[in-house]
Coordinates of C-alpha atoms in Angstrom, one line a residue:
Chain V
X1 CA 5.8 32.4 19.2
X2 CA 5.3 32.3 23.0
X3 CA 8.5 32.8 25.1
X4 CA 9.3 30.0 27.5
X5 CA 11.1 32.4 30.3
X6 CA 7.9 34.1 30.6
X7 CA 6.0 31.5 31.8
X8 CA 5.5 30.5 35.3
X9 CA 7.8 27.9 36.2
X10 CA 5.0 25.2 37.0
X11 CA 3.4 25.4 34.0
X12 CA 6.7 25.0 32.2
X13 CA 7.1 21.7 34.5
X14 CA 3.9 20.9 33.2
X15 CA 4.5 21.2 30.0
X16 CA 7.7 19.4 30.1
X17 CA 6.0 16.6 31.8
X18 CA 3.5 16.8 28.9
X19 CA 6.8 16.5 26.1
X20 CA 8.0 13.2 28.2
X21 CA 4.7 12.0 28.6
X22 CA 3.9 12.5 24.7
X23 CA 7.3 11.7 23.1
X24 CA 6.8 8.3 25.3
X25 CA 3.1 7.5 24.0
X26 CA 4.5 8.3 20.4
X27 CA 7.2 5.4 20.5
X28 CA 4.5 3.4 22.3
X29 CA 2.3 4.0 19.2
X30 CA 5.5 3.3 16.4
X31 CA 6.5 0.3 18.1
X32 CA 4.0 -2.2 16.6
X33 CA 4.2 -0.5 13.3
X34 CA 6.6 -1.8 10.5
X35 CA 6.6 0.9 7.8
X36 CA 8.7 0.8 5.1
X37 CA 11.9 1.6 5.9
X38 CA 11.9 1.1 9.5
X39 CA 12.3 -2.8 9.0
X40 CA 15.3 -5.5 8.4
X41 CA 14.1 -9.2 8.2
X42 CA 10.9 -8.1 10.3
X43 CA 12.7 -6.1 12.9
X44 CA 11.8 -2.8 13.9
X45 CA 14.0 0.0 15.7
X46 CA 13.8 -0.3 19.2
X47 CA 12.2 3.0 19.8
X48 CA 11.9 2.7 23.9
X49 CA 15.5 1.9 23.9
X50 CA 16.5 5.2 21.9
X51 CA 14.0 7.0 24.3
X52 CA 15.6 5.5 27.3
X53 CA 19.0 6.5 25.9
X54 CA 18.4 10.0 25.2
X55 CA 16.8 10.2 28.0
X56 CA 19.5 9.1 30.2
X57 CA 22.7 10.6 28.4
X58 CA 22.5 13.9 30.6
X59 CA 20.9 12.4 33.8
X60 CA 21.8 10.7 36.5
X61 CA 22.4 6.8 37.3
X62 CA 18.6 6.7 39.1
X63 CA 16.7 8.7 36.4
X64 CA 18.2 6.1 34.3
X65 CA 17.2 3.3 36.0
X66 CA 14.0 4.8 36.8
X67 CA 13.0 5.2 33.3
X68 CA 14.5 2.2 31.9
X69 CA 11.6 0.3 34.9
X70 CA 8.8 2.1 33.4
X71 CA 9.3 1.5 29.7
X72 CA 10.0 -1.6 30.8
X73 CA 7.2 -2.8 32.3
X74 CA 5.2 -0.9 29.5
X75 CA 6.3 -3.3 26.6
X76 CA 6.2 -6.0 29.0
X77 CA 2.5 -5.6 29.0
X78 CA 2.5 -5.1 24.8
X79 CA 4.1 -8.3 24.3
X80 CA 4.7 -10.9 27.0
X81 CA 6.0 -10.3 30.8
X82 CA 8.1 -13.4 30.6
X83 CA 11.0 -12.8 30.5
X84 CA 11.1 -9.2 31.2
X85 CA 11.9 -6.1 29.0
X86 CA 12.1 -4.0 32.1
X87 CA 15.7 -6.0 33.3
X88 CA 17.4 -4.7 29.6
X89 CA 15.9 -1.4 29.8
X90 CA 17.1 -0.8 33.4
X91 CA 20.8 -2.1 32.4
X92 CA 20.8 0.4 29.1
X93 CA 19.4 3.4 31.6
X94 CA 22.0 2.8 34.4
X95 CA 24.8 2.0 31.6
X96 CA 23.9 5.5 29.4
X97 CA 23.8 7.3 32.2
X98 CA 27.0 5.8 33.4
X99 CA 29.1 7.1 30.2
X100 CA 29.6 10.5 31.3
X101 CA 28.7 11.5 28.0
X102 CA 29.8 15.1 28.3
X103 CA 33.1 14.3 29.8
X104 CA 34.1 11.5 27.2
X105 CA 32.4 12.1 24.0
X106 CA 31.9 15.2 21.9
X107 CA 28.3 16.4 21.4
X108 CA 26.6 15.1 18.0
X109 CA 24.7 12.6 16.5
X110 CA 27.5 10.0 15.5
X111 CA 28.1 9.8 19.2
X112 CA 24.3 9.2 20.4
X113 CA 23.6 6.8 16.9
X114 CA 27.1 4.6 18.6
X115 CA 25.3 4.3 22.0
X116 CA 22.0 3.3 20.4
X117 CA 24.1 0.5 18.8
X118 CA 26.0 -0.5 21.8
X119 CA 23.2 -0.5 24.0
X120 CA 20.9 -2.4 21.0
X121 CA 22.8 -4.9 21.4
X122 CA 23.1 -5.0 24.9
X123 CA 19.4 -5.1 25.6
X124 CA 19.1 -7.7 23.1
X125 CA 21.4 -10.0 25.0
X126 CA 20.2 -9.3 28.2
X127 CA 17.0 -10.9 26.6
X128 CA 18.9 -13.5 25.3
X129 CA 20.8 -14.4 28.4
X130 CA 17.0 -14.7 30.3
X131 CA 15.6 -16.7 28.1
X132 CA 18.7 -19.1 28.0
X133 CA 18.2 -18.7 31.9
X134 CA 14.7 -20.2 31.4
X135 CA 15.6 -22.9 28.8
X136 CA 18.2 -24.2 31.0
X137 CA 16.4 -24.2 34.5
X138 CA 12.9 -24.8 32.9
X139 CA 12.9 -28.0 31.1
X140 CA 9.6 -27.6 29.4
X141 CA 10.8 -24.3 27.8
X142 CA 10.0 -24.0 24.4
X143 CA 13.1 -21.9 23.3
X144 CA 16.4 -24.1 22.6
X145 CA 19.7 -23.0 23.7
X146 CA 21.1 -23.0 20.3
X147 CA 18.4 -21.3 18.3
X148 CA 17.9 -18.6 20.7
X149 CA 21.5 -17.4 20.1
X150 CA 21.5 -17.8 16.6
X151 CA 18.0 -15.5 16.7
X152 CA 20.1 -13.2 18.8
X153 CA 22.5 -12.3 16.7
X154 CA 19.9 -11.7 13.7
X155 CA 17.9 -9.3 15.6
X156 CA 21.2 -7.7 18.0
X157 CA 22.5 -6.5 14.7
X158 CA 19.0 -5.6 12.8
X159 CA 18.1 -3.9 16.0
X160 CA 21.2 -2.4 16.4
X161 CA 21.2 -1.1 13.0
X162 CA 17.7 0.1 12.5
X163 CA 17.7 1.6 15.9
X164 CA 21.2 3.6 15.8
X165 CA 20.2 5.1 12.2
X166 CA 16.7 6.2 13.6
X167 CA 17.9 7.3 17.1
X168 CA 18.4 11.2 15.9
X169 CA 15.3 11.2 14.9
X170 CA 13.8 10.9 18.5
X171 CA 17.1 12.5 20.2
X172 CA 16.9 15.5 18.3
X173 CA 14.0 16.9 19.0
X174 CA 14.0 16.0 22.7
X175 CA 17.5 17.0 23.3
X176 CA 16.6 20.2 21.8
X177 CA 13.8 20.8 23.9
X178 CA 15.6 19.9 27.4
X179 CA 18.4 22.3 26.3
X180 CA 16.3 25.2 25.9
X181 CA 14.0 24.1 29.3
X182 CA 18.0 24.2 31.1
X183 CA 19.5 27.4 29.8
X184 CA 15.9 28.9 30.9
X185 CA 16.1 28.0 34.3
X186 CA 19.6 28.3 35.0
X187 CA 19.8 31.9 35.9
X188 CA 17.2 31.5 38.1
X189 CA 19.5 29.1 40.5
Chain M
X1 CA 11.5 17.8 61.6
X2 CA 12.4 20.6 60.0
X3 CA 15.0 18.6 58.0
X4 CA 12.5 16.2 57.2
X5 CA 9.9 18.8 55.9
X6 CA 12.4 20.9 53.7
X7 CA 13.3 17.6 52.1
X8 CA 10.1 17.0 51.8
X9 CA 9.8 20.4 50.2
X10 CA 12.5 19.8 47.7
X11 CA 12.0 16.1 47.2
X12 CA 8.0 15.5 47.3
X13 CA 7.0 16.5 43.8
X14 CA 9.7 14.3 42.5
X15 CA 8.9 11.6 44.4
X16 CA 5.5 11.6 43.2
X17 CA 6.2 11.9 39.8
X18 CA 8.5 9.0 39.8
X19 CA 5.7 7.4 41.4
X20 CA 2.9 8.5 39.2
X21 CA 5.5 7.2 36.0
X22 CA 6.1 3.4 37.7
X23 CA 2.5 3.3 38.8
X24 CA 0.8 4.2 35.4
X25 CA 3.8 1.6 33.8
X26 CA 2.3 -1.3 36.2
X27 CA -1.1 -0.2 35.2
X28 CA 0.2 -0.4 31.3
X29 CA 1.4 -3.3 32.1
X30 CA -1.4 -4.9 34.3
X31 CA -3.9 -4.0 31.4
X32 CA -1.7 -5.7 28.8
X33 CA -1.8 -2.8 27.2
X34 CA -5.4 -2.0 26.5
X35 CA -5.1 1.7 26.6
X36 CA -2.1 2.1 24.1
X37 CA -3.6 -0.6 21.5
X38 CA -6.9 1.3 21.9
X39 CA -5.2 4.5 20.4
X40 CA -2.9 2.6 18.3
X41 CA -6.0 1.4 16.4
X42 CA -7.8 4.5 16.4
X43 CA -4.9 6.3 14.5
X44 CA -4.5 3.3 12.4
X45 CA -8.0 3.2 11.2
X46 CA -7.4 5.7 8.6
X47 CA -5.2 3.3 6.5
X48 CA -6.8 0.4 6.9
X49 CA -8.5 -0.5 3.3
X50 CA -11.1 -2.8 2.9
X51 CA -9.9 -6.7 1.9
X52 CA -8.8 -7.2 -1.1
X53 CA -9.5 -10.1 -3.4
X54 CA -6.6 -11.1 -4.4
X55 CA -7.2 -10.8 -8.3
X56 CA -7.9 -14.1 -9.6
X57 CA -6.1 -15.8 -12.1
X58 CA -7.6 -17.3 -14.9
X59 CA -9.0 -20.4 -13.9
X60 CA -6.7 -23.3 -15.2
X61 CA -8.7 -26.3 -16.1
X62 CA -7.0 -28.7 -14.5
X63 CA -7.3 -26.7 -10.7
X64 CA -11.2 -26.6 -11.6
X65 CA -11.7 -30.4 -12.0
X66 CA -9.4 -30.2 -8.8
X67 CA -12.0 -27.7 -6.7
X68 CA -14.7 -29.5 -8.2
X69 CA -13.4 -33.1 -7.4
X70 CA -12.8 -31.5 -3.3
X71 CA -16.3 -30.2 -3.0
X72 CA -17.4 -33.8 -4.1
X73 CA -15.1 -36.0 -1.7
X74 CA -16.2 -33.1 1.3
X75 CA -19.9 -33.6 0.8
X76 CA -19.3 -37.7 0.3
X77 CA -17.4 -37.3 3.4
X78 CA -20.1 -35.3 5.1
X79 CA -22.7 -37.9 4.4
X80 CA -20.2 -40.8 5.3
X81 CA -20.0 -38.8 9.0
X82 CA -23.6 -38.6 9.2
X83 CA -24.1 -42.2 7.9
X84 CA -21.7 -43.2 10.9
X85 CA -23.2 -40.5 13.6
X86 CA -19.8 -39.0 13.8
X87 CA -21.1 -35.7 15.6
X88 CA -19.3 -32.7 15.1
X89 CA -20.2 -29.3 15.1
X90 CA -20.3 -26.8 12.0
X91 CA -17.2 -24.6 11.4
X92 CA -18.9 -21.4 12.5
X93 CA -18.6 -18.2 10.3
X94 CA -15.3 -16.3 11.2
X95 CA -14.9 -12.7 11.8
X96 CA -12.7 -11.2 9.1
X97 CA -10.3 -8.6 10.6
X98 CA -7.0 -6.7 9.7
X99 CA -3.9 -7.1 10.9
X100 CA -2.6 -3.4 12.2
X101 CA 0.3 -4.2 13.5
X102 CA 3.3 -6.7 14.7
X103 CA 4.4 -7.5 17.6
X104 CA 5.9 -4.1 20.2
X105 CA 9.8 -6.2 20.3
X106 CA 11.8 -8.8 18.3
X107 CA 11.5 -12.0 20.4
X108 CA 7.9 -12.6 20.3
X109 CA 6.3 -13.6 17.0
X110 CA 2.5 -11.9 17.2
X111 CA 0.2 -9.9 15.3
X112 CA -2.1 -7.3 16.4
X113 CA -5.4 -7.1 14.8
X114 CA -7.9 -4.9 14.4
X115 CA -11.1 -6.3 15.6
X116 CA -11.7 -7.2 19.6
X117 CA -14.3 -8.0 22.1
X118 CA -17.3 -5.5 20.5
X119 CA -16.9 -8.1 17.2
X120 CA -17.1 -11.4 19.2
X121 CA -13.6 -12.2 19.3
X122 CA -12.0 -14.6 22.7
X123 CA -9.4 -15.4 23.5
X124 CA -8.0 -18.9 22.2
X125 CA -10.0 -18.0 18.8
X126 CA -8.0 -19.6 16.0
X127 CA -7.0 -17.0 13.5
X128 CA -6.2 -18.4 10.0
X129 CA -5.1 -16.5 6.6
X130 CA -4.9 -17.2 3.4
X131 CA -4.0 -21.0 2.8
X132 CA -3.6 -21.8 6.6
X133 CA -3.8 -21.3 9.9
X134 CA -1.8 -18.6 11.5
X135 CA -2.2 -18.4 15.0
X136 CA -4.7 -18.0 18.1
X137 CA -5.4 -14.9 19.8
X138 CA -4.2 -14.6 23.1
X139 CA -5.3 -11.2 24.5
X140 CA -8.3 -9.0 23.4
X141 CA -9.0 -5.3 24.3
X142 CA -13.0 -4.2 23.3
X143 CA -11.3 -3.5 19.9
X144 CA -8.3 -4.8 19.1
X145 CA -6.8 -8.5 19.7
X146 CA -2.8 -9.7 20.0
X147 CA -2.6 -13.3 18.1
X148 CA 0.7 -15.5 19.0
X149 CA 2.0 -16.6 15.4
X150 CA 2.2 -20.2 15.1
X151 CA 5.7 -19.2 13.9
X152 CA 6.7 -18.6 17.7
X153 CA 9.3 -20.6 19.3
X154 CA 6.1 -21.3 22.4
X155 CA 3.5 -22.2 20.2
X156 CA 3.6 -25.4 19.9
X157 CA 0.9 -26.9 17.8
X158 CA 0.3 -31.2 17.7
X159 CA 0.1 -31.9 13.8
X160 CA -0.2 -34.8 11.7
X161 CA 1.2 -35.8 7.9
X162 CA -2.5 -36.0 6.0
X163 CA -1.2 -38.9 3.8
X164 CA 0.2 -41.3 6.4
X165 CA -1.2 -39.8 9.9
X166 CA 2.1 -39.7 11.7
X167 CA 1.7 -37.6 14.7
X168 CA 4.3 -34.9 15.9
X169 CA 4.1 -31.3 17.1
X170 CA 5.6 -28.2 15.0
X171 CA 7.3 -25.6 16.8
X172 CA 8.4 -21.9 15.7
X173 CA 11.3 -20.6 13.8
X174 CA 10.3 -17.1 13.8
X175 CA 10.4 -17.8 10.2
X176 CA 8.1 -18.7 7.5
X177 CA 9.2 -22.5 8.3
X178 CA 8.7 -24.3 11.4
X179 CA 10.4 -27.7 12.8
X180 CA 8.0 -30.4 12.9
X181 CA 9.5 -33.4 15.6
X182 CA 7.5 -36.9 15.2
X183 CA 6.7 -38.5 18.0
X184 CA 7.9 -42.2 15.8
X185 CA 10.9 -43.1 15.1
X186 CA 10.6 -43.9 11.6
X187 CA 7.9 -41.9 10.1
X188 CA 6.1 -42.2 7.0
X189 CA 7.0 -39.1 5.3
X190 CA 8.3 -37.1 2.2
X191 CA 8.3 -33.9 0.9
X192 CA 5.5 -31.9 -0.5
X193 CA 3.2 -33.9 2.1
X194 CA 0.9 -32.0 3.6
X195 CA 0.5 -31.2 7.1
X196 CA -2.7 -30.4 9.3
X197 CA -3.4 -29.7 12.6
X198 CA -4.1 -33.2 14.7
X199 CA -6.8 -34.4 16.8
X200 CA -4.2 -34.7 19.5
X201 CA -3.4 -30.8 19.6
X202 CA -5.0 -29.2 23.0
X203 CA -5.3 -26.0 21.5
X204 CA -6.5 -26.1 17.6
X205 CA -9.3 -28.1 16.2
X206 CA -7.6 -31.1 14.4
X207 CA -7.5 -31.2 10.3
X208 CA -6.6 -27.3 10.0
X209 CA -4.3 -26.5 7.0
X210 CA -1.1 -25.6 8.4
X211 CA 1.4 -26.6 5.5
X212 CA 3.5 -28.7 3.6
X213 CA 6.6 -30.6 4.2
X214 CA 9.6 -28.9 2.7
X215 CA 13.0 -31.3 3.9
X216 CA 12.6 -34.3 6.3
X217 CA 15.7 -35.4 9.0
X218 CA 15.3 -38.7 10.1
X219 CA 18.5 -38.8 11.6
X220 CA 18.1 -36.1 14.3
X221 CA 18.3 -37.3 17.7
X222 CA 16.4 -37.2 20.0
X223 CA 13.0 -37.3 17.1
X224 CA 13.4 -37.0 13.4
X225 CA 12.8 -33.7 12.3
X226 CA 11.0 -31.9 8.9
X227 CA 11.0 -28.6 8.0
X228 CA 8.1 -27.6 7.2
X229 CA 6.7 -24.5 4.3
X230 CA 3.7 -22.6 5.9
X231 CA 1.0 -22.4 3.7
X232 CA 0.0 -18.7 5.3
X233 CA 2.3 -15.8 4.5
X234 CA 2.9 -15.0 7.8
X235 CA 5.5 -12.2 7.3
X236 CA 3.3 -10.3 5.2
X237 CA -0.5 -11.1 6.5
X238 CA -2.8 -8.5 6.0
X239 CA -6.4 -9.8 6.4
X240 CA -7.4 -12.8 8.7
X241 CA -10.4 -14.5 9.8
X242 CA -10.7 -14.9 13.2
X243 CA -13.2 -18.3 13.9
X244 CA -14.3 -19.4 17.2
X245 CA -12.5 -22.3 18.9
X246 CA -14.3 -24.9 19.8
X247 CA -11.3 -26.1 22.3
X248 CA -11.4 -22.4 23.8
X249 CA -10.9 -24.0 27.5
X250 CA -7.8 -25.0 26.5
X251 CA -7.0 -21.9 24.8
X252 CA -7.9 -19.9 28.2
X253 CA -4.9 -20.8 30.0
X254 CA -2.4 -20.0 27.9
X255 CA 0.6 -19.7 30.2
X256 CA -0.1 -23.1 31.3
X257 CA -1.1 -24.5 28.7
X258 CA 2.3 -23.1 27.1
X259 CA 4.2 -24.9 29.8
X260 CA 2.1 -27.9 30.0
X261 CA 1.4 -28.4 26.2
X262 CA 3.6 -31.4 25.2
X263 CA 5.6 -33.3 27.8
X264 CA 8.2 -33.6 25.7
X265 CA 9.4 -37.1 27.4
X266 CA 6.6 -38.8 27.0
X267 CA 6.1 -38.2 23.5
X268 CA 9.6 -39.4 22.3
X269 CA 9.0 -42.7 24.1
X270 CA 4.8 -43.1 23.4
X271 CA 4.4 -42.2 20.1
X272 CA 0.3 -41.3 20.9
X273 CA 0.0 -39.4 23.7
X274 CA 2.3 -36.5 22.5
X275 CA 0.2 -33.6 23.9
X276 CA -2.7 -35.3 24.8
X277 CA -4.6 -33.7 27.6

């Protein structure tokens, strides 16, 4: 096994860079599956939101925000760009990153599976409240008030749910990695 | 200067990162996608079988004479077209392709399929399954396509009661049922009637399968409703075929045509015009 501290610190950058880029692609590439397992009354996990979550837990308010944008604007392209997945994700980044997890909560999975939940259901009625916004300003639109919040709370909870029991799985593994990339380069400063 | 250029220092590779991330997003985004669903279906390939028949049950007698009695009335009705110079063109042979994948997040109701551009699919190509139609394809990479489910709130499809023609439009319940609103007052319908797509629908050729009527509501204001059974099993579709649409224009504008596809108004009033062009 290669040691990290012996390796400049660029390509160690890179290679970071490389984890973030990959771990993203990866939920990227899960999202659109439903295996077996992963899936309550055809809802997934929401696997940006547990990315954006453990990426933002141990940054600050703008790296939060700044990755909730991008994975935002991703899935906006996957699905549809109206109304926007970027808003929610932006609002879970700023929110985790907000918590002050360190301060507040102890250091373990329960913790990190009860944000995932939280923020599930946050982003899912951020998306709720938009498209209420365009049912009520847009005549024409094809979503009713009512059966939009009745859908909401189907998939807040199944999202919830699914996503909070699968979030270690993605946390894990990541947290791990920026852990080991920190205590590296902390001497050094 | 020299406070701007150590900040620079410190700052500029961040910068540019956080750059690089947002700009590649907007290009994800921009591309709908393309890239992601490109890999998506390489890695998917793998697993994808080949269709299966679904095995057959032993023919009952009585759906026989029934298959036998349909081909008759459809070549009677062929000749009765031709007799009458009723032009229409020949169903064209569909693409058969799998589905790969559902939609990337829980409010939008769409499949992802495995076939794209290289195997002749466009957009506004009406995708049916087994017993009915399912949806049209709204986006297509070289080889994959996204299809909006007819089981989406915004797809809104103009459909008619086979036995008594009364016209309304269906609309999603992100469900295996959809709300069908007629456009009269007092429409001629029960349950177990079966429901096809109507000539009046902008964006599927009219007399498609789409399936039968499960409960009706005539005392739902501002239309009576019915709830209506899709024939296709949308949650669990595996193969599709993918045919050409002969109202593709329609199809090509799908934003606007999503916005523009039934005023709504008029069709309460004027039971006809529901989402005539």
């Amino acid at each position: 096994m290669w040691d990290l501290a012996d390796w400049h610190p660029y390509t160690r950058q890179a290679l970071n860079w490389a984890v973030i880029a990959g771990s993203v692609l990866l939920c990227l590439l899960i999202l659109p599956t439903r295996l077996p397992g992963m899936e309550l009354l055809n809802t997934g996990p929401n696997w940006l939101l547990i990315w954006v979550v453990a990426w933002s837990v141990k940054r600050t308010v703008f790296q939060g925000a700044i990755a909730g944008l991008a994975l935002g604007l991703i899935q906006d392209g996957m699905t549809a760009p109206d109304p926007s997945h970027a808003l929610s994700l932006v609002v879970v980044g700023v929110m985790t990153a907000r918590l002050q997890k360190q301060r507040y909560i102890k250091e373990d999975f329960i913790s990190i599976a009860l944000i995932v939940f939280g923020m599930a259901v946050v982003a899912e009625t951020i998306m709720a409240l938009q498209f209420s916004w365009q049912s009520l300003s847009d005549n024409s639109a094809s979503r009713e008030l009512g059966s939009i919040w009745l859908y909401h709370q189907q998939v807040a909870l199944c999202s919830a749910i699914l996503s909070s029991l699968w979030a270690p799985v993605l946390y894990y593994p990541l947290n791990r990695w920026w852990e080991q990339l920190q205590d590296i380069e902390q001497p050094q400063l | 200067m020299y406070a701007l250029r150590r900040w620079w220092d410190r700052n500029g590779i961040r910068l540019g990162l956080i750059a690089l991330a947002l700009g590649s997003a907007w290009v994800v985004r921009e591309t709908q996608g393309a890239a992601v669903y490109e890999i998506y279906r390489f890695l998917t390939r793998p697993f994808v079988g080949s269709p299966v028949e679904p095995a057959e049950p032993a023919p009952d007698p009585r759906v026989r004479e029934l298959e036998q009695r349909l081909v008759e009335l459809e070549s009677q009705n062929r000749q009765l077209q031709e007799l009458l110079g009723y032009v229409q063109d020949r169903p064209s042979q569909g693409v058969v392709a799998p589905v790969i994948g559902r939609s990337a997040d829980h409010w939008w109701q769409q499949v992802i399929l495995g076939r794209g551009s290289h195997d002749g699919i466009q957009v506004g190509a009406i995708v049916s399954g087994d017993g009915g139609i399912v949806g049209r394809v709204t986006h297509v990479t070289s080889n994959t396509s996204r299809v909006l489910l007819i089981s989406d709130p915004t797809s809104q499809v103009g459909v008619t009661i086979s036995r008594s023609r009364n016209m309304g439009y269906i609309r999603g319940q992100a469900a295996n049922r959809v709300i069908m609103e007629f456009f009269d007052k007092v429409p001629d319908v029960r349950p177990g009637d079966v429901v096809a797509t109507s000539s009046y629908s902008r964006l599927f050729p009219p007399g498609l399968p789409v399936g039968t009527v499960e409960s009706v509501n005539l005392n739902k204001s501002p239309a009576p409703e019915a709830v209506i059974a899709l024939s296709a099993p949308i949650s669990h579709l595996e193969w599709v075929i993918v045919t050409p649409n002969p109202k593709a224009d329609a199809a090509l504008l799908p934003s606007q045509s999503a916005n523009a596809a039934l005023p709504l108004d008029e069709a309460t009033t004027d039971s006809a015009t529901g989402d005539a062009p």
